Tab-separated table of C-alpha atoms in Angstrom:
chain	number	residue	atom	x	y	z
A	1	MET	CA	0.000	0.000	0.000
A	2	GLU	CA	1.282	3.458	-0.918
A	3	SER	CA	2.518	5.421	2.105
A	4	ILE	CA	0.805	8.701	2.949
A	5	TYR	CA	2.652	10.912	5.396
A	6	ASP	CA	0.821	12.982	7.952
A	7	LEU	CA	3.061	15.934	7.178
A	8	ILE	CA	5.599	16.959	4.569
A	9	GLY	CA	7.746	19.989	5.264
A	10	ILE	CA	9.206	21.822	2.264
A	11	GLY	CA	12.295	23.802	3.176
A	12	ILE	CA	14.538	23.110	6.176
A	13	GLY	CA	15.419	26.435	7.694
A	14	PRO	CA	15.225	27.032	11.445
A	15	PHE	CA	11.429	27.028	11.528
A	16	ASN	CA	10.798	23.734	9.734
A	17	LEU	CA	13.826	22.244	11.496
A	18	GLY	CA	12.121	23.163	14.763
A	19	LEU	CA	8.940	21.531	13.486
A	20	ALA	CA	10.860	18.346	12.714
A	21	ALA	CA	12.420	18.372	16.186
A	22	LEU	CA	9.079	18.873	17.945
A	23	THR	CA	7.301	16.150	15.944
A	24	ALA	CA	10.120	13.641	16.534
A	25	ALA	CA	8.619	12.783	19.932
A	26	ILE	CA	5.082	12.242	18.571
A	27	PRO	CA	4.972	8.656	17.256
A	28	GLU	CA	1.537	8.979	15.626
A	29	LEU	CA	2.822	11.656	13.253
A	30	ARG	CA	4.750	10.412	10.218
A	31	CYS	CA	6.710	13.340	8.851
A	32	ILE	CA	9.333	13.937	6.188
A	33	PHE	CA	11.172	17.122	5.205
A	34	PHE	CA	12.936	18.244	2.005
A	35	ASP	CA	15.345	21.060	1.162
A	36	GLN	CA	17.016	21.834	-2.153
A	37	ASN	CA	20.273	22.920	-0.509
A	38	PRO	CA	22.994	20.306	0.046
A	39	GLU	CA	23.111	20.923	3.822
A	40	PHE	CA	21.798	23.075	6.636
A	41	SER	CA	23.684	26.367	6.530
A	42	TRP	CA	21.939	29.367	8.028
A	43	HIS	CA	22.953	32.759	6.552
A	44	ALA	CA	26.345	31.470	5.391
A	45	GLY	CA	27.197	34.775	3.742
A	46	LEU	CA	26.768	36.596	7.052
A	47	MET	CA	28.633	34.173	9.304
A	48	ILE	CA	30.789	37.066	10.503
A	49	GLU	CA	33.085	36.147	13.360
A	50	GLY	CA	31.555	37.254	16.648
A	51	ALA	CA	28.188	38.355	15.185
A	52	ARG	CA	25.419	37.532	17.654
A	53	LEU	CA	21.715	36.817	17.423
A	54	GLN	CA	19.225	39.362	18.693
A	55	VAL	CA	17.492	36.857	20.986
A	56	PRO	CA	18.746	34.749	23.924
A	57	PHE	CA	19.350	30.993	23.830
A	58	LEU	CA	15.823	30.241	25.092
A	59	ALA	CA	14.627	31.247	21.624
A	60	ASP	CA	15.966	27.989	20.220
A	61	LEU	CA	14.125	25.510	18.003
A	62	VAL	CA	11.995	23.909	20.726
A	63	THR	CA	12.241	25.324	24.262
A	64	LEU	CA	9.293	27.750	24.271
A	65	ALA	CA	7.037	24.882	23.164
A	66	ASP	CA	8.735	21.933	24.882
A	67	PRO	CA	11.387	22.885	27.467
A	68	GLY	CA	12.143	19.190	28.120
A	69	SER	CA	13.021	18.449	24.495
A	70	PRO	CA	16.334	16.666	23.823
A	71	PHE	CA	16.806	19.117	20.929
A	72	SER	CA	17.179	22.245	23.072
A	73	TYR	CA	20.171	24.572	22.874
A	74	LEU	CA	21.215	23.515	26.375
A	75	SER	CA	21.184	19.875	25.242
A	76	PHE	CA	23.433	20.839	22.352
A	77	LEU	CA	25.866	22.577	24.705
A	78	HIS	CA	25.845	19.598	27.053
A	79	ALA	CA	26.532	17.173	24.183
A	80	SER	CA	29.316	19.489	22.975
A	81	LYS	CA	30.849	19.665	26.489
A	82	ARG	CA	30.421	23.433	26.515
A	83	LEU	CA	27.618	23.842	29.031
A	84	PHE	CA	29.793	24.915	31.975
A	85	ARG	CA	31.726	27.416	29.874
A	86	PHE	CA	28.426	28.824	28.624
A	87	ALA	CA	27.161	29.214	32.186
A	88	ILE	CA	30.388	30.805	33.390
A	89	SER	CA	30.491	33.282	30.509
A	90	GLU	CA	27.001	34.601	31.407
A	91	ASN	CA	26.528	35.721	27.807
A	92	TYR	CA	23.224	34.118	26.955
A	93	ILE	CA	22.883	35.455	23.413
A	94	PRO	CA	24.598	32.950	21.076
A	95	THR	CA	26.737	33.951	18.152
A	96	ARG	CA	25.363	33.256	14.707
A	97	ARG	CA	28.084	30.651	14.213
A	98	GLU	CA	27.088	28.841	17.429
A	99	TYR	CA	23.422	28.864	16.394
A	100	ASN	CA	24.329	27.404	13.014
A	101	GLN	CA	26.343	24.656	14.729
A	102	TYR	CA	23.340	23.976	16.946
A	103	GLY	CA	21.084	23.622	13.890
A	104	GLN	CA	23.536	21.220	12.261
A	105	TRP	CA	23.675	19.206	15.490
A	106	VAL	CA	19.875	18.827	15.439
A	107	VAL	CA	19.958	17.859	11.756
A	108	GLY	CA	22.432	15.085	12.548
A	109	ARG	CA	19.983	13.574	15.044
A	110	LEU	CA	16.938	13.407	12.809
A	111	SER	CA	16.577	10.762	10.102
A	112	ASN	CA	13.628	12.269	8.209
A	113	LEU	CA	15.439	15.312	6.823
A	114	HIS	CA	16.513	15.090	3.181
A	115	PHE	CA	18.794	17.708	1.652
A	116	GLY	CA	19.578	18.041	-2.035
A	117	ARG	CA	15.883	17.478	-2.786
A	118	ARG	CA	14.089	20.210	-4.741
A	119	CYS	CA	10.297	20.411	-4.717
A	120	GLU	CA	9.121	20.961	-8.300
A	121	ALA	CA	5.345	20.769	-7.994
A	122	VAL	CA	2.554	20.169	-5.528
A	123	HIS	CA	-0.746	18.686	-6.701
A	124	PHE	CA	-3.864	17.670	-4.808
A	125	ASN	CA	-5.106	14.139	-5.362
A	126	HIS	CA	-8.867	14.319	-4.822
A	127	SER	CA	-9.396	10.556	-4.903
A	128	LYS	CA	-6.859	10.016	-2.105
A	129	ASN	CA	-7.648	13.325	-0.395
A	130	CYS	CA	-3.973	14.192	-0.029
A	131	TYR	CA	-1.179	16.227	-1.583
A	132	GLU	CA	1.253	14.851	-4.141
A	133	VAL	CA	4.694	16.392	-3.749
A	134	HIS	CA	7.041	16.010	-6.709
A	135	VAL	CA	10.639	16.067	-5.486
A	136	ARG	CA	13.803	15.951	-7.606
A	137	ASN	CA	17.138	14.684	-6.337
A	138	THR	CA	19.544	17.471	-7.331
A	139	GLY	CA	22.444	15.013	-7.447
A	140	THR	CA	20.958	12.177	-9.505
A	141	ASN	CA	18.141	14.155	-11.218
A	142	GLU	CA	15.723	11.403	-10.158
A	143	LEU	CA	12.115	12.518	-9.655
A	144	SER	CA	10.035	11.009	-6.845
A	145	VAL	CA	6.464	11.580	-5.696
A	146	PHE	CA	5.474	11.682	-2.028
A	147	HIS	CA	2.001	11.922	-0.533
A	148	ALA	CA	0.871	13.740	2.588
A	149	LYS	CA	-2.282	14.895	4.365
A	150	HIS	CA	-0.650	18.179	5.407
A	151	LEU	CA	2.091	20.427	4.021
A	152	VAL	CA	4.150	23.041	5.854
A	153	ILE	CA	5.907	25.502	3.546
A	154	GLY	CA	9.115	26.836	5.060
A	155	VAL	CA	11.070	28.058	2.039
A	156	GLY	CA	12.210	31.245	3.755
A	157	THR	CA	12.579	34.640	2.159
A	158	VAL	CA	14.584	36.097	-0.727
A	159	PRO	CA	16.922	39.124	-0.761
A	160	ASN	CA	15.104	42.381	-1.359
A	161	LEU	CA	16.779	44.855	-3.714
A	162	PRO	CA	15.814	48.494	-4.374
A	163	ASP	CA	13.997	48.997	-7.674
A	164	CYS	CA	16.825	51.158	-9.004
A	165	VAL	CA	19.300	48.241	-9.009
A	166	LYS	CA	17.100	45.228	-9.804
A	167	ASP	CA	17.979	45.268	-13.494
A	168	ILE	CA	21.685	46.100	-13.065
A	169	LYS	CA	24.173	43.248	-13.490
A	170	ASN	CA	27.419	44.347	-11.903
A	171	PRO	CA	29.737	42.086	-9.872
A	172	ASN	CA	30.492	45.006	-7.553
A	173	ILE	CA	26.867	45.249	-6.416
A	174	ILE	CA	25.775	42.575	-3.963
A	175	HIS	CA	23.120	41.915	-1.339
A	176	SER	CA	24.328	41.650	2.244
A	177	SER	CA	23.437	37.937	2.291
A	178	ASP	CA	26.460	37.337	0.015
A	179	TYR	CA	28.892	39.522	1.937
A	180	LEU	CA	31.474	36.964	3.080
A	181	PHE	CA	31.587	35.326	-0.358
A	182	HIS	CA	32.920	38.619	-1.769
A	183	LYS	CA	34.892	40.065	1.125
A	184	ALA	CA	38.273	39.645	-0.615
A	185	GLU	CA	37.110	41.676	-3.636
A	186	ILE	CA	35.507	44.255	-1.339
A	187	LEU	CA	38.791	44.879	0.471
A	188	ARG	CA	40.559	45.309	-2.871
A	189	SER	CA	37.983	47.780	-4.194
A	190	GLY	CA	39.450	50.851	-2.502
A	191	SER	CA	36.056	52.110	-1.332
A	192	VAL	CA	32.856	50.448	-0.254
A	193	THR	CA	29.383	51.719	0.515
A	194	VAL	CA	26.862	49.954	2.740
A	195	VAL	CA	23.187	50.858	2.286
A	196	GLY	CA	20.677	49.827	4.935
A	197	SER	CA	19.549	50.561	8.472
A	198	GLY	CA	19.377	47.246	10.306
A	199	GLN	CA	21.481	44.610	11.993
A	200	SER	CA	23.083	43.205	8.834
A	201	ALA	CA	24.236	46.650	7.702
A	202	ALA	CA	25.715	47.314	11.134
A	203	GLU	CA	27.501	43.953	11.288
A	204	ILE	CA	29.078	44.466	7.868
A	205	PHE	CA	30.086	48.054	8.636
A	206	TYR	CA	31.692	46.964	11.911
A	207	ASP	CA	33.485	44.057	10.257
A	208	LEU	CA	34.942	46.335	7.572
A	209	LEU	CA	35.682	49.035	10.135
A	210	GLN	CA	38.100	46.672	11.817
A	211	GLU	CA	40.013	46.136	8.543
A	212	GLU	CA	41.964	49.271	9.325
A	213	GLY	CA	45.061	48.091	7.459
A	214	SER	CA	43.185	47.778	4.157
A	215	GLY	CA	43.001	51.551	3.753
A	216	ILE	CA	39.522	51.413	2.226
A	217	PHE	CA	37.093	54.305	2.301
A	218	LEU	CA	33.948	53.134	4.061
A	219	ASP	CA	30.514	54.814	3.922
A	220	TRP	CA	27.232	53.751	5.507
A	221	PHE	CA	23.977	55.283	4.243
A	222	THR	CA	20.492	54.850	5.670
A	223	ARG	CA	17.225	56.494	4.728
A	224	ALA	CA	16.174	56.292	8.400
A	225	ASN	CA	16.476	59.397	10.561
A	226	ARG	CA	19.099	57.734	12.784
A	227	PHE	CA	20.944	54.489	13.457
A	228	TYR	CA	18.410	53.137	15.924
A	229	PRO	CA	18.778	50.232	18.365
A	230	MET	CA	16.424	47.313	18.795
A	231	GLU	CA	13.847	48.118	21.471
A	232	TYR	CA	14.558	45.704	24.302
A	233	SER	CA	12.728	46.915	27.414
A	234	LYS	CA	10.774	44.331	29.390
A	235	LEU	CA	7.292	45.721	28.766
A	236	THR	CA	8.086	45.912	25.059
A	237	LEU	CA	9.310	42.298	25.131
A	238	GLU	CA	5.832	41.329	26.346
A	239	MET	CA	4.773	42.014	22.768
A	240	SER	CA	6.838	38.968	21.737
A	241	SER	CA	4.158	36.729	23.156
A	242	PRO	CA	1.072	34.771	22.075
A	243	ASP	CA	-1.024	37.441	23.826
A	244	TYR	CA	0.098	40.163	21.440
A	245	ILE	CA	-0.239	37.913	18.393
A	246	GLU	CA	-3.879	37.217	19.341
A	247	TYR	CA	-4.491	40.957	19.672
A	248	PHE	CA	-2.739	41.867	16.414
A	249	PHE	CA	-4.435	39.095	14.424
A	250	ASP	CA	-7.892	40.502	15.231
A	251	LEU	CA	-7.070	44.021	14.043
A	252	SER	CA	-8.402	45.239	10.699
A	253	ARG	CA	-6.122	44.913	7.680
A	254	GLU	CA	-5.576	48.678	7.536
A	255	LYS	CA	-4.795	48.894	11.245
A	256	LYS	CA	-2.265	46.078	10.851
A	257	LYS	CA	-0.475	47.956	8.066
A	258	GLU	CA	-0.521	51.170	10.062
A	259	THR	CA	0.811	49.410	13.173
A	260	LEU	CA	3.646	47.652	11.340
A	261	ARG	CA	4.828	50.956	9.862
A	262	ASP	CA	5.509	52.199	13.404
A	263	GLN	CA	7.255	49.066	14.698
A	264	ASP	CA	10.640	49.091	12.973
A	265	MET	CA	12.431	49.411	16.317
A	266	LEU	CA	10.813	46.168	17.484
A	267	TYR	CA	12.310	43.935	14.808
A	268	LYS	CA	14.549	45.922	12.439
A	269	GLY	CA	16.836	47.711	14.877
A	270	ILE	CA	20.500	47.143	15.697
A	271	ASN	CA	21.847	45.443	18.812
A	272	PHE	CA	22.554	48.154	21.382
A	273	SER	CA	25.940	46.586	22.138
A	274	LEU	CA	26.901	46.620	18.444
A	275	ILE	CA	26.132	50.332	18.139
A	276	GLY	CA	28.387	50.867	21.127
A	277	ALA	CA	31.165	48.756	19.599
A	278	ILE	CA	30.981	50.725	16.337
A	279	TYR	CA	31.238	54.021	18.178
A	280	ASP	CA	34.122	52.806	20.330
A	281	GLU	CA	36.044	51.614	17.258
A	282	LEU	CA	35.482	54.927	15.456
A	283	ASN	CA	36.633	56.723	18.570
A	284	ARG	CA	39.754	54.576	18.792
A	285	GLN	CA	40.610	55.221	15.147
A	286	SER	CA	40.038	58.944	15.602
A	287	GLN	CA	43.050	59.045	17.889
A	288	HIS	CA	45.353	58.528	14.913
A	289	GLY	CA	43.301	59.983	12.092
A	290	SER	CA	42.182	56.890	10.131
A	291	TYR	CA	38.512	57.432	11.019
A	292	THR	CA	38.351	60.216	8.414
A	293	LYS	CA	37.888	57.499	5.792
A	294	LYS	CA	34.788	56.208	7.633
A	295	ARG	CA	31.517	58.131	7.355
A	296	LEU	CA	27.902	57.539	8.363
A	297	HIS	CA	24.933	59.255	6.689
A	298	THR	CA	21.225	59.389	7.631
A	299	HIS	CA	18.088	60.565	5.759
A	300	CYS	CA	19.566	59.383	2.434
A	301	SER	CA	17.505	57.415	-0.103
A	302	LEU	CA	19.233	55.526	-2.918
A	303	ASN	CA	17.459	56.445	-6.163
A	304	GLY	CA	19.831	55.299	-8.887
A	305	VAL	CA	23.123	53.641	-9.802
A	306	SER	CA	25.309	54.152	-12.852
A	307	THR	CA	28.948	53.512	-13.824
A	308	ASP	CA	31.529	56.133	-14.747
A	309	PRO	CA	34.154	55.652	-17.536
A	310	ALA	CA	36.701	54.377	-14.991
A	311	GLY	CA	34.322	51.636	-13.862
A	312	TYR	CA	33.432	53.258	-10.540
A	313	LEU	CA	29.848	53.080	-9.329
A	314	VAL	CA	28.023	56.405	-9.152
A	315	LEU	CA	25.217	56.283	-6.589
A	316	GLN	CA	22.417	58.834	-6.814
A	317	PHE	CA	21.031	59.752	-3.388
A	318	TYR	CA	18.299	62.078	-2.170
A	319	GLN	CA	18.791	63.805	1.196
A	320	GLN	CA	15.253	63.784	2.537
A	321	MET	CA	15.518	66.608	5.084
A	322	GLN	CA	17.517	69.011	2.912
A	323	GLU	CA	15.486	67.936	-0.138
A	324	LYS	CA	18.525	67.748	-2.368
A	325	ASN	CA	19.988	65.162	-4.742
A	326	PHE	CA	23.674	64.291	-4.692
A	327	ASN	CA	26.059	61.694	-6.157
A	328	HIS	CA	28.447	59.444	-4.319
A	329	ASP	CA	31.235	57.438	-5.994
A	330	THR	CA	32.229	54.022	-4.692
A	331	GLY	CA	34.086	50.915	-5.803
A	332	PHE	CA	31.696	48.419	-4.205
A	333	LEU	CA	28.056	48.572	-3.122
A	334	ILE	CA	26.579	46.320	-0.423
A	335	LEU	CA	22.791	46.428	-0.140
A	336	ALA	CA	21.644	45.465	3.349
A	337	THR	CA	18.066	46.090	2.292
A	338	GLY	CA	16.338	43.159	3.906
A	339	TYR	CA	14.324	40.252	2.602
A	340	SER	CA	10.860	39.668	1.201
A	341	ASN	CA	8.433	36.778	1.053
A	342	PHE	CA	7.570	35.021	-2.167
A	343	VAL	CA	5.105	32.403	-3.332
A	344	PRO	CA	7.088	29.405	-4.612
A	345	ALA	CA	6.300	28.268	-8.148
A	346	PHE	CA	5.658	24.702	-7.010
A	347	LEU	CA	2.369	25.846	-5.394
A	348	GLU	CA	0.892	26.940	-8.731
A	349	PRO	CA	-1.047	23.647	-9.269
A	350	VAL	CA	-2.827	24.107	-5.898
A	351	LYS	CA	-3.282	27.865	-6.142
A	352	GLU	CA	-7.055	27.524	-6.148
A	353	ARG	CA	-6.971	25.777	-2.771
A	354	ILE	CA	-5.117	28.691	-1.179
A	355	GLN	CA	-6.794	31.710	0.408
A	356	TRP	CA	-5.519	35.055	-0.923
A	357	THR	CA	-5.834	38.643	0.237
A	358	ALA	CA	-6.820	41.465	-2.105
A	359	ASP	CA	-3.119	42.308	-2.576
A	360	ASP	CA	-2.147	38.706	-3.464
A	361	LEU	CA	-0.673	37.719	-0.115
A	362	TYR	CA	-1.528	34.519	1.717
A	363	ASP	CA	-4.771	35.011	3.653
A	364	ILE	CA	-3.489	33.244	6.745
A	365	ASN	CA	-5.743	31.746	9.408
A	366	ARG	CA	-4.950	32.151	13.095
A	367	ASN	CA	-3.445	28.617	13.132
A	368	TYR	CA	-1.092	29.539	10.221
A	369	SER	CA	-2.983	27.504	7.625
A	370	ILE	CA	-3.778	29.133	4.294
A	371	ASP	CA	-6.652	26.943	3.167
A	372	ARG	CA	-10.149	26.181	4.441
A	373	SER	CA	-9.377	22.585	5.409
A	374	ASN	CA	-6.347	23.389	7.598
A	375	SER	CA	-4.068	21.193	5.516
A	376	LEU	CA	-1.569	23.710	4.109
A	377	PHE	CA	0.549	25.830	6.479
A	378	VAL	CA	3.253	28.479	6.076
A	379	GLN	CA	6.279	29.516	8.132
A	380	ASN	CA	7.570	33.097	8.412
A	381	ALA	CA	5.090	34.432	5.866
A	382	ASP	CA	2.717	35.949	8.421
A	383	LEU	CA	4.121	39.439	9.031
A	384	HIS	CA	1.013	41.032	7.522
A	385	SER	CA	-1.390	38.788	9.429
A	386	HIS	CA	0.220	37.926	12.781
A	387	GLY	CA	2.619	40.827	13.265
A	388	PHE	CA	6.284	41.675	13.703
A	389	ASN	CA	7.042	38.382	15.509
A	390	SER	CA	6.845	36.503	12.200
A	391	ALA	CA	10.619	36.051	11.815
A	392	ASP	CA	11.381	35.850	15.546
A	393	LEU	CA	13.295	32.628	16.228
A	394	GLY	CA	11.700	32.100	19.628
A	395	MET	CA	8.132	32.568	18.406
A	396	GLY	CA	8.810	29.916	15.765
A	397	ALA	CA	8.452	27.245	18.451
A	398	CYS	CA	5.062	28.660	19.464
A	399	ARG	CA	3.927	28.761	15.839
A	400	ASN	CA	5.003	25.148	15.392
A	401	ALA	CA	3.128	24.155	18.544
A	402	ILE	CA	-0.076	25.628	17.078
A	403	ILE	CA	0.493	23.921	13.713
A	404	ILE	CA	1.095	20.552	15.378
A	405	ASN	CA	-1.936	20.934	17.661
A	406	THR	CA	-4.080	21.735	14.620
A	407	ILE	CA	-2.868	18.671	12.728
A	408	LEU	CA	-3.369	16.389	15.744
A	409	GLY	CA	-6.777	17.878	16.521
A	410	ARG	CA	-5.856	18.211	20.196
A	411	GLU	CA	-3.692	20.337	22.461
A	412	HIS	CA	-0.502	18.284	22.548
A	413	PHE	CA	1.558	21.399	23.315
A	414	LYS	CA	0.156	23.905	25.785
A	415	VAL	CA	0.724	27.385	24.410
A	416	GLU	CA	1.022	29.843	27.283
A	417	LYS	CA	-1.657	32.507	27.488
A	418	GLN	CA	-2.041	35.618	29.663
A	419	VAL	CA	1.719	36.065	29.549
A	420	ALA	CA	1.694	39.853	29.593
A	421	PHE	CA	0.991	42.038	32.597
A	422	GLN	CA	-0.316	44.692	30.238
A	423	THR	CA	-3.568	44.516	28.281
A	424	PHE	CA	-3.224	45.055	24.532
A	425	GLY	CA	-6.917	45.438	23.748
A	426	ILE	CA	-10.020	46.559	25.649
A	427	PRO	CA	-9.769	45.464	29.317
A	428	SER	CA	-12.095	42.604	30.161
């Protein structure tokens, strides 16, 4: 008899990896996961030495849903014989490299994860009442078909580029996600410009700032009114909770858009400690004059890019407060301009089963399904529906708990409620 899985996960980033870890202890769920990449490697192009997450270790793959899971970050440290050193250090925010190692450790302990497998199409088989997932082995080119009652789409996001550079093919223009793959060329370019306002821009600027011996000119432009830190006060952190998600989900579509426009500091800001480190390094360099090659600029929007006869990039900026245009020459341009969601092409055959908003986004239910039968779920595609916590690593475990509970039809994981001391809506 042909096997029908309870769940197929497409994409194995942190969120679907967390889903795999949480379902591993539920014997009645038969799950399998596929990813087109050859291995788990989280933000490889930004694996800058010393760069840290913006959340503490409790925001791992499983803890906020199942603190007793053998796949927790503490279990990883214990297995790696690093638990005591971690405790002694009292620095509870892991580096990005450590988090990536943790993810790879979890991958090595799960047998239902298959890398080098690209999903090419998803169909719905009405006679069997299940999905058919067409998967190609990227090594052998062999095509296989798998069947499942539920799908969880965790394909992640794609680099977002300003409109003015989308059609430009120039090896000296890259997205921040590719930074480390090009660092050698960047250091040889003579001058480099970073555009962006968030954590990635700050990490790259700080990394290049420390290459004092390279002699490069280094500029950092943002269209924001300042280089702002991530808001990290305790009452604000209460918004990273199921309570706030419930409140946000019930707002009107227009109120959601309006609210998100005012919440950049909650999920797009820079680590406070990193801002301090950048300032301290600039101050140190100022003592012997090399800081004059390093400049930071606010209120500047990138509106165009061209190339001069010598091959240098000419960036056209608009200073928003002074209301003036100006040009800036640079040898290399790094765009730390974030990421955006996309609808994968393999969903086209089941497009009619999916709920859509008026602006062609997934119309996501409270339980993260995007269809009427609660059989098709999405990861990290819910910014517009569930709020700024969409990409938060810690809230991924809570989202997975809700998805699993929905599939099981019972509350296997107890999602904490009434977490916040404050009331987000009308007091009851």
